[in-house]
Coordinates of C-alpha atoms in Angstrom, one line a residue:
X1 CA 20.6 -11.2 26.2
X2 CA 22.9 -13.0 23.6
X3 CA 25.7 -11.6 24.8
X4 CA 25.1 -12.1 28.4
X5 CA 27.8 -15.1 28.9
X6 CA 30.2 -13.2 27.0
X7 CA 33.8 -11.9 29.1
X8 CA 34.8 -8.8 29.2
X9 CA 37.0 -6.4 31.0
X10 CA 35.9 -3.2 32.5
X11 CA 37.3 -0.4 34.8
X12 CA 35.4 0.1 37.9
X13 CA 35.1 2.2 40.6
X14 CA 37.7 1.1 43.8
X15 CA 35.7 0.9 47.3
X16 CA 37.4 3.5 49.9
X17 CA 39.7 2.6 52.0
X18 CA 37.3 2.7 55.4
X19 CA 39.1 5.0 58.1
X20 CA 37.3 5.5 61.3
X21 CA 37.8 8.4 63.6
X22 CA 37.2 8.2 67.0
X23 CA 36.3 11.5 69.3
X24 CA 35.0 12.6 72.3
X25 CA 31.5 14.0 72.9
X26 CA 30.3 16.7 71.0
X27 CA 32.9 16.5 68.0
X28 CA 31.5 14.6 66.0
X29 CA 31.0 17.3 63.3
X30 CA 34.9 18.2 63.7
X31 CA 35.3 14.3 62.9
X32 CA 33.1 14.1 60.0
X33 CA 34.8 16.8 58.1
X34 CA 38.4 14.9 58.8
X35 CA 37.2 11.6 57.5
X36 CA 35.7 13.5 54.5
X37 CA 39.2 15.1 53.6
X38 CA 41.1 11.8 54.0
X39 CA 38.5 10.2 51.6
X40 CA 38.9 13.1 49.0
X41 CA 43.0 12.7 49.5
X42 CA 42.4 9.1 48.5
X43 CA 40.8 10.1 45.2
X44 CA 38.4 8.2 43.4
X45 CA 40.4 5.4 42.1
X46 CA 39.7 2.8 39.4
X47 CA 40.4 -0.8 39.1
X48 CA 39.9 -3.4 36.1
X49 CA 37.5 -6.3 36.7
X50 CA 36.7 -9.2 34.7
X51 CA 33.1 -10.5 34.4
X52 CA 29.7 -11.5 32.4
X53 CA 28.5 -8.6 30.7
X54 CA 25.3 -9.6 32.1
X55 CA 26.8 -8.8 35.8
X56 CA 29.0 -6.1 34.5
X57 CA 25.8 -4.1 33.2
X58 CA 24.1 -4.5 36.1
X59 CA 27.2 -3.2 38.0
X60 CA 27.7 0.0 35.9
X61 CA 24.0 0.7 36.3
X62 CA 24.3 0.9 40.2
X63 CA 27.8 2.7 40.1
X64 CA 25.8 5.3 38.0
X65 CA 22.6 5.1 39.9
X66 CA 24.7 5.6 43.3
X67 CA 26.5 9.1 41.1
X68 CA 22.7 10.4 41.2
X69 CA 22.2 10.5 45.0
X70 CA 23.1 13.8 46.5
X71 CA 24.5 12.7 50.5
X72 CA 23.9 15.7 51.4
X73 CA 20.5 15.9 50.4
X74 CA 19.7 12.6 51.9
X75 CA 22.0 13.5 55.4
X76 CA 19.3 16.2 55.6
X77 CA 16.4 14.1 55.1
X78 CA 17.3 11.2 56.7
X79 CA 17.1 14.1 59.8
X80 CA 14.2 15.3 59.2
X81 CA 12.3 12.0 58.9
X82 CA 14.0 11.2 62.7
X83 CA 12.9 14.2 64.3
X84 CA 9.6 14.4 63.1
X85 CA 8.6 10.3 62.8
X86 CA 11.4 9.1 65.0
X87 CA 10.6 6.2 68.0
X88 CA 12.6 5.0 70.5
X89 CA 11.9 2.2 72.4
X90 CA 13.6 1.4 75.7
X91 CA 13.3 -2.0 77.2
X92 CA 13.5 -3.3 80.9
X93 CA 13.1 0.0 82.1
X94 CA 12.1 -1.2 85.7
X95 CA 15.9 -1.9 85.9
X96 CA 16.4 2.1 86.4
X97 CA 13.9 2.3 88.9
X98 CA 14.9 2.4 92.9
X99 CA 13.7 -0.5 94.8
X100 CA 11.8 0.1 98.1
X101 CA 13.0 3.5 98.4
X102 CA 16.5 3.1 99.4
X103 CA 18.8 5.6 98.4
X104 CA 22.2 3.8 98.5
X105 CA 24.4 1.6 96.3
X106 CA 23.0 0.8 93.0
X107 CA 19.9 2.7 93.4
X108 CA 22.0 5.9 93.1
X109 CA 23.3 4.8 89.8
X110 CA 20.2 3.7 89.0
X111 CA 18.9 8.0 89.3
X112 CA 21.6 8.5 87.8
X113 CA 20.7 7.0 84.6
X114 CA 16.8 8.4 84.8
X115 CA 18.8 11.9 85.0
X116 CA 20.6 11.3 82.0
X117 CA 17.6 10.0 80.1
X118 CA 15.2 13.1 81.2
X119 CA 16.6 15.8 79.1
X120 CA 16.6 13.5 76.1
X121 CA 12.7 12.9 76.5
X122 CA 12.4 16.1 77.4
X123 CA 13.8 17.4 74.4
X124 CA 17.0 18.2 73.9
X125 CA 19.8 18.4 70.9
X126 CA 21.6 15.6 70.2
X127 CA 25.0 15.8 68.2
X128 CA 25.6 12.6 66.1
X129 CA 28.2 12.2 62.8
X130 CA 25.3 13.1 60.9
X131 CA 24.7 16.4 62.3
X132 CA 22.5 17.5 65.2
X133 CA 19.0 15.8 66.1
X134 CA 16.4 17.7 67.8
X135 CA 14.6 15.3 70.5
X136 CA 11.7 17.4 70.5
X137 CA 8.9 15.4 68.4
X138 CA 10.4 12.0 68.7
X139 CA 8.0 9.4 70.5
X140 CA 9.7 7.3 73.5
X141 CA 8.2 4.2 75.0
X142 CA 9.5 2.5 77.8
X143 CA 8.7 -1.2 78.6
X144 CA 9.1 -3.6 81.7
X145 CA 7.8 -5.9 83.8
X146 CA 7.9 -4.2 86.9
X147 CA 7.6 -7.3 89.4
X148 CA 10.0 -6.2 91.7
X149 CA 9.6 -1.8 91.1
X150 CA 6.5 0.2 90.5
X151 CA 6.7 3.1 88.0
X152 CA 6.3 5.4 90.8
X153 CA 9.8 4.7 91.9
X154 CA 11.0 6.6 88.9
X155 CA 12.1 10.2 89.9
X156 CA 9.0 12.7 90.1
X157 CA 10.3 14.8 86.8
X158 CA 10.2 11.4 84.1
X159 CA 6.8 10.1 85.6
X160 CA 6.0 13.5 84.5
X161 CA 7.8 12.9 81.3
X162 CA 5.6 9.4 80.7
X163 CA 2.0 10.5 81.0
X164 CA 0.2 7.5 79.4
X165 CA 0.6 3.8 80.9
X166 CA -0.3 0.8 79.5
X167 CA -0.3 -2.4 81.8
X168 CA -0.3 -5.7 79.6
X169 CA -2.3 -9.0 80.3
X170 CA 0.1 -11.8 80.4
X171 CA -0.4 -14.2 77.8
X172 CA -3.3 -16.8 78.1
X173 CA -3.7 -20.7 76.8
X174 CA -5.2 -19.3 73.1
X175 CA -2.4 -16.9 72.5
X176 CA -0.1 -19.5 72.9
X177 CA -2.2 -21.5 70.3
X178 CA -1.8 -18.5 67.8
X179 CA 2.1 -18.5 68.7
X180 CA 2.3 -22.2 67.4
X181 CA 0.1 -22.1 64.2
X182 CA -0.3 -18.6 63.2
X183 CA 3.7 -17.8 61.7
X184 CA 5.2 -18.5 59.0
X185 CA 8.3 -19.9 60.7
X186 CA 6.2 -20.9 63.7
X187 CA 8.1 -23.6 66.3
X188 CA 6.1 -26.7 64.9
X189 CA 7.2 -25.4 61.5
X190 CA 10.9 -25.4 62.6
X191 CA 10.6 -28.9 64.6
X192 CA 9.4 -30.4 61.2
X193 CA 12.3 -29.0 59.2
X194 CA 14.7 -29.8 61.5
X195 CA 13.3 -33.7 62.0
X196 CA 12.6 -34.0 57.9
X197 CA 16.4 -33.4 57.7
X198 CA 16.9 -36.7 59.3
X199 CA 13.9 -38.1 57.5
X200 CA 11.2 -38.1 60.2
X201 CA 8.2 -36.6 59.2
X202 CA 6.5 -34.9 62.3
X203 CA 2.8 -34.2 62.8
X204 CA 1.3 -31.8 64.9
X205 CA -2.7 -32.5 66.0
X206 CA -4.7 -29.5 67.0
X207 CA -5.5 -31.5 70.4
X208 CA -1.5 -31.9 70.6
X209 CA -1.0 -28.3 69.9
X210 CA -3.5 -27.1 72.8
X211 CA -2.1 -29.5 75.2
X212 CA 1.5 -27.7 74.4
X213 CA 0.0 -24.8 74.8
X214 CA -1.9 -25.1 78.4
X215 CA 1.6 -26.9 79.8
X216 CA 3.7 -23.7 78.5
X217 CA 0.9 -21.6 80.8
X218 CA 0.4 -23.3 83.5
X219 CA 4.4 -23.6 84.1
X220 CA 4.6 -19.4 83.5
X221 CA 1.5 -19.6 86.4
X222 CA 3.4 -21.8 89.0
X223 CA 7.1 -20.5 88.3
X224 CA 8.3 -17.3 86.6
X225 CA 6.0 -15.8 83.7
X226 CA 8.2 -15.5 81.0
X227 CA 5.8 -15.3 78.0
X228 CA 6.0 -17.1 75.1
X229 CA 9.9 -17.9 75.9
X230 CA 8.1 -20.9 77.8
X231 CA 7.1 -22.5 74.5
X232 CA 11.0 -23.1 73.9
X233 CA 11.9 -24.8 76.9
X234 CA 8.9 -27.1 76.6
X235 CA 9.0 -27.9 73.2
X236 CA 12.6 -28.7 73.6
X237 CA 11.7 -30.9 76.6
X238 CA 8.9 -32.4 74.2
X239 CA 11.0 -32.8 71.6
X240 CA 13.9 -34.2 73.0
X241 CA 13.5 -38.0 73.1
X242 CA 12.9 -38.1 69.3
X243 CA 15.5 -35.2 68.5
X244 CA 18.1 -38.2 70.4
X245 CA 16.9 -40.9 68.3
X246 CA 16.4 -38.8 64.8
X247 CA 18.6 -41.2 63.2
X248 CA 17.4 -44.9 64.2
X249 CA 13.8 -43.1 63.3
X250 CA 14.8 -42.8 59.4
X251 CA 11.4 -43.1 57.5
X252 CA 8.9 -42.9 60.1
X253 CA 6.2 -40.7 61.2
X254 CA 5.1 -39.4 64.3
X255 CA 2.3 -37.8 65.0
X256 CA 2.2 -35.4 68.3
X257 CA -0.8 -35.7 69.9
X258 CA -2.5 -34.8 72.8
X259 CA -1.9 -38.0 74.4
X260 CA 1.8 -37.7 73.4
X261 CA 2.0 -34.3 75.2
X262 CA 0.8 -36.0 78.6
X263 CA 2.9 -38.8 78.7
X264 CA 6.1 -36.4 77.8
X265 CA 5.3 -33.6 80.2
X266 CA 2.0 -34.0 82.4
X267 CA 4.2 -35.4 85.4
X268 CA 7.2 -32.7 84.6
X269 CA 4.2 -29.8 84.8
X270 CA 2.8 -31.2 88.0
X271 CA 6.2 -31.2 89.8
X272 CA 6.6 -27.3 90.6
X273 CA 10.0 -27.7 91.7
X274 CA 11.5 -29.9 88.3
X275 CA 9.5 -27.4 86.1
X276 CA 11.4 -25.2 88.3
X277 CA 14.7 -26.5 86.9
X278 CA 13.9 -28.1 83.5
X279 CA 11.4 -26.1 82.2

């Protein structure tokens, strides 16, 4: 460790010069093997540096550690561990689905896409640059909030495909509670940080905390549900008088109580049609 802050001058590995080959479907392996050649044309060239021993030791160490790794050992494995533990989630999946059984325009698209999607959860072989994936074991889940679809619009062969359904229970008053106080990086916690950079210390009651909470559901009750994305728009509607002022408040605290929360956003709430808009 004495000789850590000490100069030196070392000959180092050069990182490859990243060339990219783009090809259709189902050449990927073709493409692979190309990139692979035009890499070992490049050769493995080296390039002084100077720098701390103490970074130049830990350099060498992972330039040797990285000599140790066999790629195509891990290629293989790396495989493996996605066929046989893989999960793919898709999202909005009611967006797929046809809409009041119509057969025309989008909707045909929209079976288009369930087509294309039922041999892959079926299980199928997929070619990737890494080499072929079997779809067989891989576990697919499919989310959405299918307001405006049911999933018996989906085509007859991937309703097959999804067996087991889960319907969710949209979020209530306490879970909203947890959302604010539970995380690490919860909202409150951000609102503080961001305030304490202008010097306003920001206090959060439990009462203040609840009362943000019921507002954020009973605006997803009377307008659109949009889960916890509500707590956003009103604490951003909460917070926005003080967030203004920030810099005339230097030094003070505020403490966000219950009785703050009403005065900021009881008569916004009541109104269905400015919640509507603003919240």
């Amino acid at each position: 460790g004495q000789l850590d802050d000490k100069d030196i001058e070392i000959e180092v590995s050069a990182a490859p010069m990243g060339v990219e080959i783009m090809a259709p479907p189902g050449m990927e392996e073709m493409t692979s093997q190309l990139q692979s050649m035009f890499q070992n044309l490049a050769g493995q060239k080296q390039k002084p540096r100077k720098m701390k021993i103490k970074e130049a030791f830990k350099l060498l160490v992972e330039e040797e550690a990285a000599k140790l790794v066999n790629p195509e050992e891990l290629k293989e494995q790396a495989i493996e561990a996605v066929e046989q533990h893989g999960i793919v989630f898709i999202d909005e999946f009611d967006k797929i689905c046809k809409r009041g059984g119509q057969s025309s325009g989008p909707d045909v698209s929209r079976e288009g896409v369930q087509r294309d999607l039922l041999p892959l959860i079926e299980g199928c072989t997929v070619s990737t640059k890494h080499g072929m994936v079997k779809t067989d074991h891989i576990l697919f889940i499919a989310s959405g909030a299918f307001q405006v679809s049911s999933p018996s619009d989906l085509i007859p062969e991937l309703q097959g495909r999804l067996p087991i359904r889960v319907e969710l229970q949209a979020l209530t008053t306490e879970d909203f509670e947890r959302i604010l106080t539970e995380p690490n990086a919860s909202l409150t916690v951000q609102y503080k940080a961001l305030m304490a950079t202008e010097g306003v210390d920001i206090t959060f009651t439990a009462d203040g905390i609840r009362k943000i909470a019921e507002s954020a559901w009973q605006v997803n009750e009377t307008t659109e549900n949009i889960g916890a994305r509500r707590l956003h728009t009103v604490l951003e509607r909460l917070m926005e008088e003080i967030s203004y002022d920030a810099s005339e408040k230097q030094g003070q605290s505020i403490e966000i109580n219950a009785e703050y929360v009403k005065d900021h956003l009881d008569q916004l709430v009541a109104d269905e049609d400015l919640s509507r808009f603003i919240l």
